[in-house]
PDB file of C-alpha atoms in Angstrom:
ATOM      1  CA  MET Z 682     -26.973 -46.738  -3.426  1.00 85.00           C
ATOM      2  CA  LYS Z 683     -23.581 -48.274  -2.583  1.00 85.00           C
ATOM      3  CA  ILE Z 684     -22.038 -47.495   0.814  1.00 85.00           C
ATOM      4  CA  CYS Z 685     -18.237 -47.619   0.878  1.00 84.00           C
ATOM      5  CA  ARG Z 686     -17.043 -50.178   3.394  1.00 79.00           C
ATOM      6  CA  LEU Z 687     -13.921 -48.108   4.138  1.00 77.00           C
ATOM      7  CA  CYS Z 688     -15.137 -44.522   4.548  1.00 80.00           C
ATOM      8  CA  LYS Z 689     -18.935 -45.128   4.699  1.00 85.00           C
ATOM      9  CA  HIS Z 690     -19.560 -42.548   1.958  1.00 88.00           C
ATOM     10  CA  PRO Z 691     -22.811 -43.093  -0.022  1.00 91.00           C
ATOM     11  CA  ASN Z 692     -22.195 -43.563  -3.763  1.00 90.00           C
ATOM     12  CA  PRO Z 693     -24.539 -43.976  -6.755  1.00 90.00           C
ATOM     13  CA  ASP Z 694     -25.187 -47.594  -7.786  1.00 87.00           C
ATOM     14  CA  GLY Z 695     -23.310 -47.240 -11.077  1.00 87.00           C
ATOM     15  CA  ASN Z 696     -19.974 -46.294  -9.472  1.00 87.00           C
ATOM     16  CA  ASN Z 697     -17.157 -48.830  -9.506  1.00 83.00           C
ATOM     17  CA  TYR Z 698     -15.085 -46.719  -7.095  1.00 84.00           C
ATOM     18  CA  CYS Z 699     -15.949 -44.684  -4.017  1.00 86.00           C
ATOM     19  CA  GLU Z 700     -16.204 -40.948  -4.796  1.00 88.00           C
ATOM     20  CA  LYS Z 701     -14.505 -40.029  -1.550  1.00 86.00           C
ATOM     21  CA  CYS Z 702     -11.721 -42.556  -0.977  1.00 80.00           C
ATOM     22  CA  ASN Z 703     -11.471 -44.293  -4.391  1.00 80.00           C
ATOM     23  CA  LEU Z 704     -11.929 -47.798  -2.946  1.00 80.00           C
ATOM     24  CA  SER Z 705     -12.946 -50.267  -5.642  1.00 80.00           C
ATOM     25  CA  PHE Z 706     -16.404 -51.847  -5.355  1.00 77.00           C
ATOM     26  CA  GLU Z 707     -15.428 -54.705  -7.700  1.00 74.00           C
ATOM     27  CA  ASN Z 708     -14.484 -58.111  -6.312  1.00 59.00           C
ATOM     28  CA  ILE Z 709     -15.690 -57.195  -2.812  1.00 55.00           C
ATOM     29  CA  ALA Z 710     -17.402 -60.545  -2.451  1.00 52.00           C
ATOM     30  CA  VAL Z 711     -14.270 -62.459  -3.475  1.00 46.00           C
ATOM     31  CA  ARG Z 712     -12.068 -60.495  -1.074  1.00 47.00           C
ATOM     32  CA  LYS Z 713     -14.572 -60.857   1.756  1.00 49.00           C
ATOM     33  CA  ARG Z 714     -14.601 -64.570   1.234  1.00 47.00           C
ATOM     34  CA  TYR Z 715     -10.828 -64.898   1.729  1.00 49.00           C
ATOM     35  CA  TYR Z 716     -10.102 -62.025   4.115  1.00 49.00           C
ATOM     36  CA  ASN Z 717     -11.940 -60.478   6.926  1.00 53.00           C
ATOM     37  CA  GLU Z 718     -12.032 -56.665   6.690  1.00 54.00           C
ATOM     38  CA  LYS Z 719      -9.109 -56.069   9.058  1.00 55.00           C
ATOM     39  CA  ASP Z 720      -6.811 -58.447   7.174  1.00 57.00           C
ATOM     40  CA  ASP Z 721      -7.786 -57.327   3.679  1.00 58.00           C
ATOM     41  CA  PRO Z 722      -4.560 -55.988   2.072  1.00 58.00           C
ATOM     42  CA  LEU Z 723      -6.553 -53.610  -0.124  1.00 61.00           C
ATOM     43  CA  THR Z 724      -8.235 -52.143   2.938  1.00 63.00           C
ATOM     44  CA  LYS Z 725      -4.828 -51.565   4.574  1.00 65.00           C
ATOM     45  CA  ILE Z 726      -3.491 -49.921   1.421  1.00 67.00           C
ATOM     46  CA  LYS Z 727      -6.551 -47.691   1.183  1.00 69.00           C
ATOM     47  CA  LYS Z 728      -6.375 -46.807   4.884  1.00 72.00           C
ATOM     48  CA  ASP Z 729      -2.708 -45.896   4.479  1.00 72.00           C
ATOM     49  CA  GLU Z 730      -3.593 -43.796   1.454  1.00 74.00           C
ATOM     50  CA  LEU Z 731      -6.407 -42.083   3.345  1.00 73.00           C
ATOM     51  CA  GLU Z 732      -4.052 -41.328   6.236  1.00 76.00           C
ATOM     52  CA  ARG Z 733      -1.489 -39.900   3.816  1.00 75.00           C
ATOM     53  CA  ARG Z 734      -4.202 -37.758   2.202  1.00 72.00           C
ATOM     54  CA  ARG Z 735      -5.391 -36.594   5.604  1.00 71.00           C
ATOM     55  CA  LYS Z 736      -1.864 -35.523   6.513  1.00 69.00           C
ATOM     56  CA  THR Z 737      -1.444 -33.846   3.133  1.00 67.00           C
ATOM     57  CA  ASN Z 738      -4.785 -32.111   3.550  1.00 65.00           C
ATOM     58  CA  ASN Z 739      -3.704 -30.813   6.958  1.00 64.00           C
ATOM     59  CA  GLY Z 740      -0.557 -29.398   5.375  1.00 65.00           C
ATOM     60  CA  SER Z 741      -2.658 -27.935   2.608  1.00 73.00           C
ATOM     61  CA  LYS Z 742      -4.982 -26.363   5.142  1.00 74.00           C
ATOM     62  CA  ILE Z 743      -2.062 -24.753   6.945  1.00 78.00           C
ATOM     63  CA  LEU Z 744      -0.592 -23.565   3.666  1.00 79.00           C
ATOM     64  CA  SER Z 745      -4.005 -22.285   2.589  1.00 81.00           C
ATOM     65  CA  PHE Z 746      -4.331 -20.416   5.864  1.00 84.00           C
ATOM     66  CA  PHE Z 747      -0.986 -18.667   5.415  1.00 86.00           C
ATOM     67  CA  VAL Z 748      -1.718 -17.923   1.767  1.00 87.00           C
ATOM     68  CA  GLY Z 749      -5.046 -16.456   2.889  1.00 86.00           C
ATOM     69  CA  VAL Z 750      -3.349 -14.305   5.525  1.00 88.00           C
ATOM     70  CA  LEU Z 751      -0.767 -13.174   2.988  1.00 88.00           C
ATOM     71  CA  GLY Z 752      -3.525 -12.454   0.472  1.00 85.00           C
ATOM     72  CA  THR Z 753      -5.385 -10.417   3.077  1.00 86.00           C
ATOM     73  CA  PHE Z 754      -2.258  -8.381   3.778  1.00 83.00           C
ATOM     74  CA  ILE Z 755      -1.819  -7.795   0.069  1.00 85.00           C
ATOM     75  CA  ILE Z 756      -5.465  -6.934  -0.532  1.00 85.00           C
ATOM     76  CA  PHE Z 757      -5.631  -4.478   2.337  1.00 82.00           C
ATOM     77  CA  GLY Z 758      -1.957  -3.548   2.571  1.00 78.00           C
ATOM     78  CA  ILE Z 759      -1.526  -2.192  -0.929  1.00 80.00           C
ATOM     79  CA  PRO Z 760      -4.402   0.310  -0.744  1.00 80.00           C
ATOM     80  CA  ILE Z 761      -3.476   1.356   2.786  1.00 77.00           C
ATOM     81  CA  GLY Z 762       0.187   1.647   1.838  1.00 74.00           C
ATOM     82  CA  GLY Z 763      -0.765   3.594  -1.270  1.00 73.00           C
ATOM     83  CA  TYR Z 764      -2.961   5.895   0.768  1.00 72.00           C
ATOM     84  CA  LEU Z 765      -0.165   6.510   3.259  1.00 67.00           C
ATOM     85  CA  TYR Z 766       2.329   7.038   0.440  1.00 68.00           C
ATOM     86  CA  LEU Z 767       0.059   9.522  -1.316  1.00 67.00           C
ATOM     87  CA  ASN Z 768      -0.734  11.313   1.940  1.00 74.00           C
ATOM     88  CA  GLN Z 769       2.946  11.579   2.703  1.00 82.00           C
ATOM     89  CA  ASP Z 770       3.111  14.516   0.288  1.00 84.00           C
ATOM     90  CA  VAL Z 771      -0.018  16.031   1.852  1.00 85.00           C
ATOM     91  CA  ASN Z 772       1.591  15.743   5.265  1.00 86.00           C
ATOM     92  CA  THR Z 773       4.814  17.295   3.942  1.00 89.00           C
ATOM     93  CA  TYR Z 774       2.884  20.198   2.444  1.00 89.00           C
ATOM     94  CA  ASN Z 775       0.935  20.663   5.682  1.00 89.00           C
ATOM     95  CA  LYS Z 776       4.238  20.720   7.581  1.00 91.00           C
ATOM     96  CA  ALA Z 777       5.510  23.448   5.217  1.00 90.00           C
ATOM     97  CA  VAL Z 778       2.347  25.506   5.804  1.00 90.00           C
ATOM     98  CA  GLU Z 779       2.676  24.997   9.547  1.00 92.00           C
ATOM     99  CA  LEU Z 780       6.242  26.324   9.425  1.00 91.00           C
ATOM    100  CA  TRP Z 781       5.045  29.275   7.327  1.00 87.00           C
ATOM    101  CA  ASN Z 782       2.411  30.076   9.938  1.00 90.00           C
ATOM    102  CA  LYS Z 783       5.144  30.064  12.584  1.00 91.00           C
ATOM    103  CA  SER Z 784       7.047  32.621  10.437  1.00 88.00           C
ATOM    104  CA  GLU Z 785       9.767  30.082   9.680  1.00 91.00           C
ATOM    105  CA  ILE Z 786       9.690  31.001   6.001  1.00 89.00           C
ATOM    106  CA  LYS Z 787      13.053  29.583   4.907  1.00 91.00           C
ATOM    107  CA  GLU Z 788      12.376  26.252   6.631  1.00 93.00           C
ATOM    108  CA  SER Z 789       8.905  26.192   5.095  1.00 91.00           C
ATOM    109  CA  ALA Z 790      10.355  26.489   1.581  1.00 92.00           C
ATOM    110  CA  GLU Z 791      12.948  23.777   2.327  1.00 92.00           C
ATOM    111  CA  VAL Z 792      10.211  21.363   3.407  1.00 92.00           C
ATOM    112  CA  ALA Z 793       8.050  22.205   0.382  1.00 91.00           C
ATOM    113  CA  GLU Z 794      11.006  21.480  -1.933  1.00 92.00           C
ATOM    114  CA  LYS Z 795      10.923  17.846  -0.776  1.00 91.00           C
ATOM    115  CA  ILE Z 796       7.602  17.248  -2.557  1.00 89.00           C
ATOM    116  CA  PRO Z 797       8.301  15.370  -5.819  1.00 89.00           C
ATOM    117  CA  GLU Z 798       7.222  16.679  -9.204  1.00 89.00           C
ATOM    118  CA  GLY Z 799       4.671  13.932  -9.879  1.00 85.00           C
ATOM    119  CA  SER Z 800       2.779  14.601  -6.654  1.00 84.00           C
ATOM    120  CA  ARG Z 801      -0.665  16.182  -6.556  1.00 83.00           C
ATOM    121  CA  GLN Z 802       0.755  18.603  -3.981  1.00 87.00           C
ATOM    122  CA  TYR Z 803       3.571  19.716  -6.275  1.00 90.00           C
ATOM    123  CA  LYS Z 804       1.884  22.823  -7.726  1.00 91.00           C
ATOM    124  CA  LYS Z 805       0.820  24.061  -4.303  1.00 90.00           C
ATOM    125  CA  ALA Z 806       4.325  23.409  -2.980  1.00 91.00           C
ATOM    126  CA  GLN Z 807       5.881  25.332  -5.879  1.00 91.00           C
ATOM    127  CA  LYS Z 808       3.571  28.252  -5.203  1.00 91.00           C
ATOM    128  CA  LEU Z 809       4.507  28.204  -1.514  1.00 90.00           C
ATOM    129  CA  ILE Z 810       8.214  28.094  -2.458  1.00 91.00           C
ATOM    130  CA  LYS Z 811       7.798  31.056  -4.815  1.00 90.00           C
ATOM    131  CA  VAL Z 812       5.917  33.072  -2.193  1.00 89.00           C
ATOM    132  CA  ALA Z 813       8.565  32.164   0.403  1.00 91.00           C
ATOM    133  CA  GLU Z 814      11.380  33.225  -1.926  1.00 90.00           C
ATOM    134  CA  ASP Z 815       9.589  36.501  -2.693  1.00 90.00           C
ATOM    135  CA  HIS Z 816       8.940  37.063   1.005  1.00 90.00           C
ATOM    136  CA  LEU Z 817      12.591  36.525   1.885  1.00 90.00           C
ATOM    137  CA  LEU Z 818      13.695  38.692  -1.036  1.00 90.00           C
ATOM    138  CA  TYR Z 819      11.298  41.469  -0.049  1.00 89.00           C
ATOM    139  CA  ASN Z 820      12.523  41.353   3.551  1.00 90.00           C
ATOM    140  CA  LYS Z 821      16.121  41.491   2.288  1.00 91.00           C
ATOM    141  CA  ALA Z 822      15.271  44.536   0.200  1.00 90.00           C
ATOM    142  CA  ILE Z 823      13.653  46.231   3.199  1.00 87.00           C
ATOM    143  CA  ALA Z 824      16.696  45.442   5.329  1.00 91.00           C
ATOM    144  CA  LEU Z 825      18.999  46.899   2.647  1.00 90.00           C
ATOM    145  CA  TRP Z 826      16.767  49.980   2.445  1.00 85.00           C
ATOM    146  CA  ASN Z 827      16.882  50.433   6.220  1.00 88.00           C
ATOM    147  CA  GLU Z 828      20.686  50.123   6.126  1.00 91.00           C
ATOM    148  CA  GLY Z 829      20.809  52.888   3.537  1.00 88.00           C
ATOM    149  CA  ASN Z 830      21.789  50.625   0.656  1.00 89.00           C
ATOM    150  CA  TYR Z 831      19.117  52.113  -1.620  1.00 86.00           C
ATOM    151  CA  GLU Z 832      20.602  51.036  -4.941  1.00 88.00           C
ATOM    152  CA  GLU Z 833      20.599  47.299  -4.145  1.00 89.00           C
ATOM    153  CA  ALA Z 834      17.170  47.559  -2.504  1.00 86.00           C
ATOM    154  CA  PHE Z 835      15.881  49.350  -5.596  1.00 85.00           C
ATOM    155  CA  LYS Z 836      17.154  46.523  -7.860  1.00 88.00           C
ATOM    156  CA  ILE Z 837      15.410  43.911  -5.724  1.00 88.00           C
ATOM    157  CA  PHE Z 838      12.131  45.854  -5.662  1.00 85.00           C
ATOM    158  CA  GLU Z 839      12.270  46.159  -9.451  1.00 86.00           C
ATOM    159  CA  SER Z 840      12.822  42.411  -9.843  1.00 88.00           C
ATOM    160  CA  PHE Z 841       9.318  41.566  -8.587  1.00 85.00           C
ATOM    161  CA  THR Z 842       6.938  40.584 -11.403  1.00 85.00           C
ATOM    162  CA  GLU Z 843       3.181  41.108 -11.460  1.00 85.00           C
ATOM    163  CA  GLU Z 844       2.650  37.424 -10.568  1.00 84.00           C
ATOM    164  CA  SER Z 845       4.390  37.979  -7.249  1.00 84.00           C
ATOM    165  CA  GLU Z 846       2.321  38.609  -4.149  1.00 83.00           C
ATOM    166  CA  TYR Z 847       4.890  41.271  -3.214  1.00 82.00           C
ATOM    167  CA  TYR Z 848       4.678  43.165  -6.517  1.00 82.00           C
ATOM    168  CA  LYS Z 849       2.238  45.798  -5.257  1.00 83.00           C
ATOM    169  CA  GLN Z 850       4.213  46.312  -2.054  1.00 82.00           C
ATOM    170  CA  ALA Z 851       7.444  46.663  -4.029  1.00 81.00           C
ATOM    171  CA  GLN Z 852       5.787  49.147  -6.415  1.00 82.00           C
ATOM    172  CA  SER Z 853       4.516  51.122  -3.436  1.00 80.00           C
ATOM    173  CA  VAL Z 854       8.031  51.358  -2.003  1.00 78.00           C
ATOM    174  CA  LEU Z 855       9.421  52.368  -5.410  1.00 76.00           C
ATOM    175  CA  LYS Z 856       6.832  55.163  -5.691  1.00 77.00           C
ATOM    176  CA  ASP Z 857       7.796  56.482  -2.274  1.00 72.00           C
ATOM    177  CA  MET Z 858      11.474  56.757  -3.289  1.00 64.00           C
TER     178      MET Z 858
END
């Protein structure tokens, strides 16, 4: 086992250079004969190189730290951001339902219209919009009826299709005419 005289790292006997600091094991005896360890030019060069590597390693550690922090933000940020983005439509739909429950039908439909077509909430929003439109139309027909404008009210009542939630109510009013 060879021990490096510069960094004191243990190396296998067959190595010609230190595994840690790359100091050459060859000609050690010749250099020791002419220089003491402090004056050995090779030792100074290797110490300078080790110092440069140490400084570079510190920079690399700092860079690695920031890359790690950035990676963590990416790893956790993308799913969280995606979750928030996807739930944005859920929150918009819930806001529309909340407005509906407060009898703010027109505002409810306006909020539901903001949900994009590719969203998982789109079909529910379209249904809410259709029900809101039918509700407003039915109320308009009732108001026209109460004002005595029977012909226009009759046309509106007839416009309801069987898919509408107000179809049966409209048919009931038409029967009573």
